[in-house]
mmCIF file of C-alpha atoms in Angstrom:
data_model
loop_
_atom_site.group_PDB
_atom_site.id
_atom_site.type_symbol
_atom_site.label_atom_id
_atom_site.label_comp_id
_atom_site.label_asym_id
_atom_site.label_seq_id
_atom_site.Cartn_x
_atom_site.Cartn_y
_atom_site.Cartn_z
ATOM 1 C CA UNK A 1 0.000 0.000 0.000
ATOM 2 C CA UNK A 2 1.157 3.507 -0.730
ATOM 3 C CA UNK A 3 0.099 6.097 1.803
ATOM 4 C CA UNK A 4 -1.281 9.501 0.926
ATOM 5 C CA UNK A 5 0.318 10.829 4.130
ATOM 6 C CA UNK A 6 3.279 12.399 2.398
ATOM 7 C CA UNK A 7 3.424 15.541 0.292
ATOM 8 C CA UNK A 8 6.403 17.193 -1.333
ATOM 9 C CA UNK A 9 6.739 20.755 -0.109
ATOM 10 C CA UNK A 10 10.121 22.432 -0.261
ATOM 11 C CA UNK A 11 9.993 23.773 3.277
ATOM 12 C CA UNK A 12 10.305 22.592 6.859
ATOM 13 C CA UNK A 13 6.891 21.432 8.079
ATOM 14 C CA UNK A 14 7.015 23.382 11.385
ATOM 15 C CA UNK A 15 9.392 25.738 13.206
ATOM 16 C CA UNK A 16 8.961 23.900 16.545
ATOM 17 C CA UNK A 17 11.759 21.395 15.912
ATOM 18 C CA UNK A 18 12.141 18.596 18.466
ATOM 19 C CA UNK A 19 15.031 16.500 17.109
ATOM 20 C CA UNK A 20 17.200 15.880 14.050
ATOM 21 C CA UNK A 21 18.764 12.505 13.192
ATOM 22 C CA UNK A 22 20.728 11.475 10.127
ATOM 23 C CA UNK A 23 19.647 8.550 7.988
ATOM 24 C CA UNK A 24 21.243 6.988 4.924
ATOM 25 C CA UNK A 25 22.707 8.996 2.040
ATOM 26 C CA UNK A 26 22.819 12.272 3.938
ATOM 27 C CA UNK A 27 19.107 12.450 4.618
ATOM 28 C CA UNK A 28 18.077 14.347 7.748
ATOM 29 C CA UNK A 29 14.888 13.356 9.582
ATOM 30 C CA UNK A 30 13.422 16.246 11.571
ATOM 31 C CA UNK A 31 10.703 15.715 14.155
ATOM 32 C CA UNK A 32 8.525 18.717 14.943
ATOM 33 C CA UNK A 33 5.269 19.653 16.630
ATOM 34 C CA UNK A 34 3.718 19.718 13.153
ATOM 35 C CA UNK A 35 4.878 16.371 11.776
ATOM 36 C CA UNK A 36 7.984 14.814 10.252
ATOM 37 C CA UNK A 37 10.247 16.430 7.652
ATOM 38 C CA UNK A 38 12.695 14.551 5.427
ATOM 39 C CA UNK A 39 15.472 16.861 4.260
ATOM 40 C CA UNK A 40 17.739 15.838 1.381
ATOM 41 C CA UNK A 41 20.934 17.839 1.836
ATOM 42 C CA UNK A 42 22.224 17.205 -1.701
ATOM 43 C CA UNK A 43 18.994 18.248 -3.383
ATOM 44 C CA UNK A 44 18.114 20.907 -0.806
ATOM 45 C CA UNK A 45 14.568 19.576 -0.724
ATOM 46 C CA UNK A 46 11.976 18.636 1.881
ATOM 47 C CA UNK A 47 9.295 15.962 1.896
ATOM 48 C CA UNK A 48 6.845 16.171 4.792
ATOM 49 C CA UNK A 49 4.829 13.445 6.502
ATOM 50 C CA UNK A 50 1.790 14.395 8.551
ATOM 51 C CA UNK A 51 -1.288 12.947 10.186
ATOM 52 C CA UNK A 52 -4.281 12.500 7.895
ATOM 53 C CA UNK A 53 -7.500 11.625 9.776
ATOM 54 C CA UNK A 54 -8.814 9.862 6.663
ATOM 55 C CA UNK A 55 -5.748 7.650 6.198
ATOM 56 C CA UNK A 56 -4.969 4.896 8.720
ATOM 57 C CA UNK A 57 -1.534 4.482 7.105
ATOM 58 C CA UNK A 58 -0.535 8.042 7.988
ATOM 59 C CA UNK A 59 1.326 9.277 11.049
ATOM 60 C CA UNK A 60 -0.919 8.858 14.132
ATOM 61 C CA UNK A 61 -0.180 12.414 15.352
ATOM 62 C CA UNK A 62 1.858 15.424 14.307
ATOM 63 C CA UNK A 63 3.126 16.038 17.860
ATOM 64 C CA UNK A 64 6.443 14.143 17.815
ATOM 65 C CA UNK A 65 8.655 13.948 20.915
ATOM 66 C CA UNK A 66 12.307 15.016 21.133
ATOM 67 C CA UNK A 67 13.841 11.751 22.442
ATOM 68 C CA UNK A 68 11.530 9.371 20.619
ATOM 69 C CA UNK A 69 12.882 8.873 17.117
ATOM 70 C CA UNK A 70 15.197 5.999 16.173
ATOM 71 C CA UNK A 71 16.072 3.696 13.286
ATOM 72 C CA UNK A 72 16.057 -0.076 13.743
ATOM 73 C CA UNK A 73 18.392 -2.601 12.101
ATOM 74 C CA UNK A 74 16.068 -2.934 9.103
ATOM 75 C CA UNK A 75 16.125 0.844 8.517
ATOM 76 C CA UNK A 76 12.559 1.393 9.683
ATOM 77 C CA UNK A 77 12.056 4.668 11.514
ATOM 78 C CA UNK A 78 10.232 4.541 14.872
ATOM 79 C CA UNK A 79 8.510 7.660 16.202
ATOM 80 C CA UNK A 80 6.874 8.402 19.527
ATOM 81 C CA UNK A 81 3.997 10.841 19.854
ATOM 82 C CA UNK A 82 2.225 12.673 22.625
ATOM 83 C CA UNK A 83 -1.172 11.019 23.300
ATOM 84 C CA UNK A 84 -1.217 8.917 20.122
ATOM 85 C CA UNK A 85 1.291 6.134 20.827
ATOM 86 C CA UNK A 86 4.100 4.699 18.750
ATOM 87 C CA UNK A 87 4.579 4.681 14.956
ATOM 88 C CA UNK A 88 6.689 2.373 12.817
ATOM 89 C CA UNK A 89 7.531 4.063 9.530
ATOM 90 C CA UNK A 90 7.888 1.426 6.814
ATOM 91 C CA UNK A 91 9.332 2.813 3.605
ATOM 92 C CA UNK A 92 7.639 1.728 0.391
ATOM 93 C CA UNK A 93 10.389 2.790 -2.013
ATOM 94 C CA UNK A 94 14.184 2.666 -1.962
ATOM 95 C CA UNK A 95 14.528 6.451 -1.953
ATOM 96 C CA UNK A 96 12.664 6.635 1.389
ATOM 97 C CA UNK A 97 10.323 9.290 0.044
ATOM 98 C CA UNK A 98 7.137 7.254 0.517
ATOM 99 C CA UNK A 99 6.020 5.272 3.548
ATOM 100 C CA UNK A 100 3.236 3.697 5.534
ATOM 101 C CA UNK A 101 2.950 4.166 9.280
ATOM 102 C CA UNK A 102 2.008 1.232 11.491
ATOM 103 C CA UNK A 103 0.448 2.445 14.728
ATOM 104 C CA UNK A 104 0.785 0.939 18.209
ATOM 105 C CA UNK A 105 -1.464 2.228 20.996
ATOM 106 C CA UNK A 106 -2.378 1.370 24.563
ATOM 107 C CA UNK A 107 -5.308 -1.037 24.838
ATOM 108 C CA UNK A 108 -6.722 -1.139 28.383
ATOM 109 C CA UNK A 109 -7.931 -4.742 27.962
ATOM 110 C CA UNK A 110 -4.558 -5.998 26.665
ATOM 111 C CA UNK A 111 -1.615 -6.161 29.129
ATOM 112 C CA UNK A 112 0.725 -6.969 26.195
ATOM 113 C CA UNK A 113 0.026 -3.634 24.491
ATOM 114 C CA UNK A 114 1.860 -0.326 24.835
ATOM 115 C CA UNK A 115 1.516 0.831 28.465
ATOM 116 C CA UNK A 116 0.828 4.516 27.739
ATOM 117 C CA UNK A 117 0.180 6.591 24.601
ATOM 118 C CA UNK A 118 2.578 9.357 25.659
ATOM 119 C CA UNK A 119 5.849 8.024 24.207
ATOM 120 C CA UNK A 120 8.760 10.292 25.154
ATOM 121 C CA UNK A 121 11.934 8.194 24.642
ATOM 122 C CA UNK A 122 13.123 5.295 22.476
ATOM 123 C CA UNK A 123 16.172 3.038 22.243
ATOM 124 C CA UNK A 124 16.685 0.304 19.656
ATOM 125 C CA UNK A 125 18.757 -2.660 20.842
ATOM 126 C CA UNK A 126 19.045 -5.601 18.403
ATOM 127 C CA UNK A 127 15.479 -6.928 18.015
ATOM 128 C CA UNK A 128 14.071 -4.963 20.959
ATOM 129 C CA UNK A 129 12.694 -1.459 21.133
ATOM 130 C CA UNK A 130 12.836 0.115 24.605
ATOM 131 C CA UNK A 131 10.129 2.708 25.136
ATOM 132 C CA UNK A 132 9.973 5.370 27.834
ATOM 133 C CA UNK A 133 6.528 6.755 28.532
ATOM 134 C CA UNK A 134 5.027 9.641 30.456
ATOM 135 C CA UNK A 135 3.037 7.780 33.107
ATOM 136 C CA UNK A 136 3.303 4.177 31.921
ATOM 137 C CA UNK A 137 6.896 3.423 32.909
ATOM 138 C CA UNK A 138 9.284 1.497 30.673
ATOM 139 C CA UNK A 139 8.169 -0.856 27.887
ATOM 140 C CA UNK A 140 10.131 -3.582 26.145
ATOM 141 C CA UNK A 141 8.775 -4.211 22.647
ATOM 142 C CA UNK A 142 9.804 -7.465 20.988
ATOM 143 C CA UNK A 143 9.777 -6.481 17.320
ATOM 144 C CA UNK A 144 9.474 -10.102 16.115
ATOM 145 C CA UNK A 145 6.551 -11.157 18.332
ATOM 146 C CA UNK A 146 4.856 -7.775 18.636
ATOM 147 C CA UNK A 147 4.553 -8.158 22.424
ATOM 148 C CA UNK A 148 5.054 -5.299 24.876
ATOM 149 C CA UNK A 149 6.340 -5.985 28.401
ATOM 150 C CA UNK A 150 5.848 -3.184 30.914
ATOM 151 C CA UNK A 151 7.999 -2.245 33.931
ATOM 152 C CA UNK A 152 6.637 0.279 36.430
ATOM 153 C CA UNK A 153 7.102 1.345 40.043
ATOM 154 C CA UNK A 154 5.601 -2.015 41.034
ATOM 155 C CA UNK A 155 8.699 -3.643 39.515
ATOM 156 C CA UNK A 156 11.200 -1.268 41.128
ATOM 157 C CA UNK A 157 11.270 1.680 38.729
ATOM 158 C CA UNK A 158 11.432 4.845 40.894
ATOM 159 C CA UNK A 159 8.901 6.755 38.776
ATOM 160 C CA UNK A 160 6.662 5.962 35.799
ATOM 161 C CA UNK A 161 7.978 8.859 33.696
ATOM 162 C CA UNK A 162 11.050 7.835 31.648
ATOM 163 C CA UNK A 163 12.589 10.817 29.867
ATOM 164 C CA UNK A 164 15.647 9.148 28.300
ATOM 165 C CA UNK A 165 17.199 5.683 27.858
ATOM 166 C CA UNK A 166 20.914 4.943 27.361
ATOM 167 C CA UNK A 167 22.612 1.538 27.143
ATOM 168 C CA UNK A 168 26.050 1.007 28.715
ATOM 169 C CA UNK A 169 28.820 -1.407 27.640
ATOM 170 C CA UNK A 170 27.546 -4.060 30.078
ATOM 171 C CA UNK A 171 24.084 -4.119 28.526
ATOM 172 C CA UNK A 172 22.405 -2.199 31.358
ATOM 173 C CA UNK A 173 19.899 0.532 30.607
ATOM 174 C CA UNK A 174 20.197 3.896 32.340
ATOM 175 C CA UNK A 175 16.897 5.714 32.687
ATOM 176 C CA UNK A 176 16.279 9.337 33.603
ATOM 177 C CA UNK A 177 13.009 9.661 35.508
ATOM 178 C CA UNK A 178 10.997 12.195 37.443
ATOM 179 C CA UNK A 179 12.551 10.744 40.610
ATOM 180 C CA UNK A 180 16.247 10.302 39.932
ATOM 181 C CA UNK A 181 18.226 7.922 37.751
ATOM 182 C CA UNK A 182 17.621 4.196 37.459
ATOM 183 C CA UNK A 183 19.880 1.430 36.171
ATOM 184 C CA UNK A 184 17.927 -1.502 34.743
ATOM 185 C CA UNK A 185 19.473 -4.924 34.170
ATOM 186 C CA UNK A 186 17.361 -6.458 31.362
ATOM 187 C CA UNK A 187 18.685 -9.984 31.945
ATOM 188 C CA UNK A 188 17.704 -10.048 35.612
ATOM 189 C CA UNK A 189 14.861 -7.548 35.230
ATOM 190 C CA UNK A 190 16.101 -5.591 38.255
ATOM 191 C CA UNK A 191 16.360 -1.866 38.937
ATOM 192 C CA UNK A 192 18.967 0.012 40.966
ATOM 193 C CA UNK A 193 17.901 3.555 41.743
ATOM 194 C CA UNK A 194 19.899 6.721 42.456
ATOM 195 C CA UNK A 195 18.414 9.915 43.891
ATOM 196 C CA UNK A 196 19.781 13.138 45.378
ATOM 197 C CA UNK A 197 19.446 11.535 48.831
#
């Protein structure tokens, strides 16, 4: 399927820029409060991707978060939104100028779904996507099975707001939260927390 969610306009989609990451062939991906812009440095041209309420293959929301954009090993772009969950951007041509967006949202009756629709941080690690949320803690998304596993204060996380996620050389995840820093060991599923106290 080819989405109608993209339109070529030679301008940045919105001045409220959240983050810029570099993709292949010198392409810059720019997340904003008004959608996603693809900037081709060589051609000095923009292609913009936005939410279209009439197209379920479009971006779920234009409000993209600053720490929640990452490529996976298959060159799919993952994007977190405020209130409208997680998007997987699957490119439909080799130039990466056309794409469909697969949406993942919280489902109250499904404990294996995304824990919260406010996605504020992402980290790709092999076949796992780690997701920090605003209010739903930390999620582990198995890309192959499509299953989300949630870790919250009940599991030892100091706070259910995870602003950023960084992996160290030992495979531990370091999480910045609204109540200090937390180190998470994914193998043992244990947290070690650090606060000002």
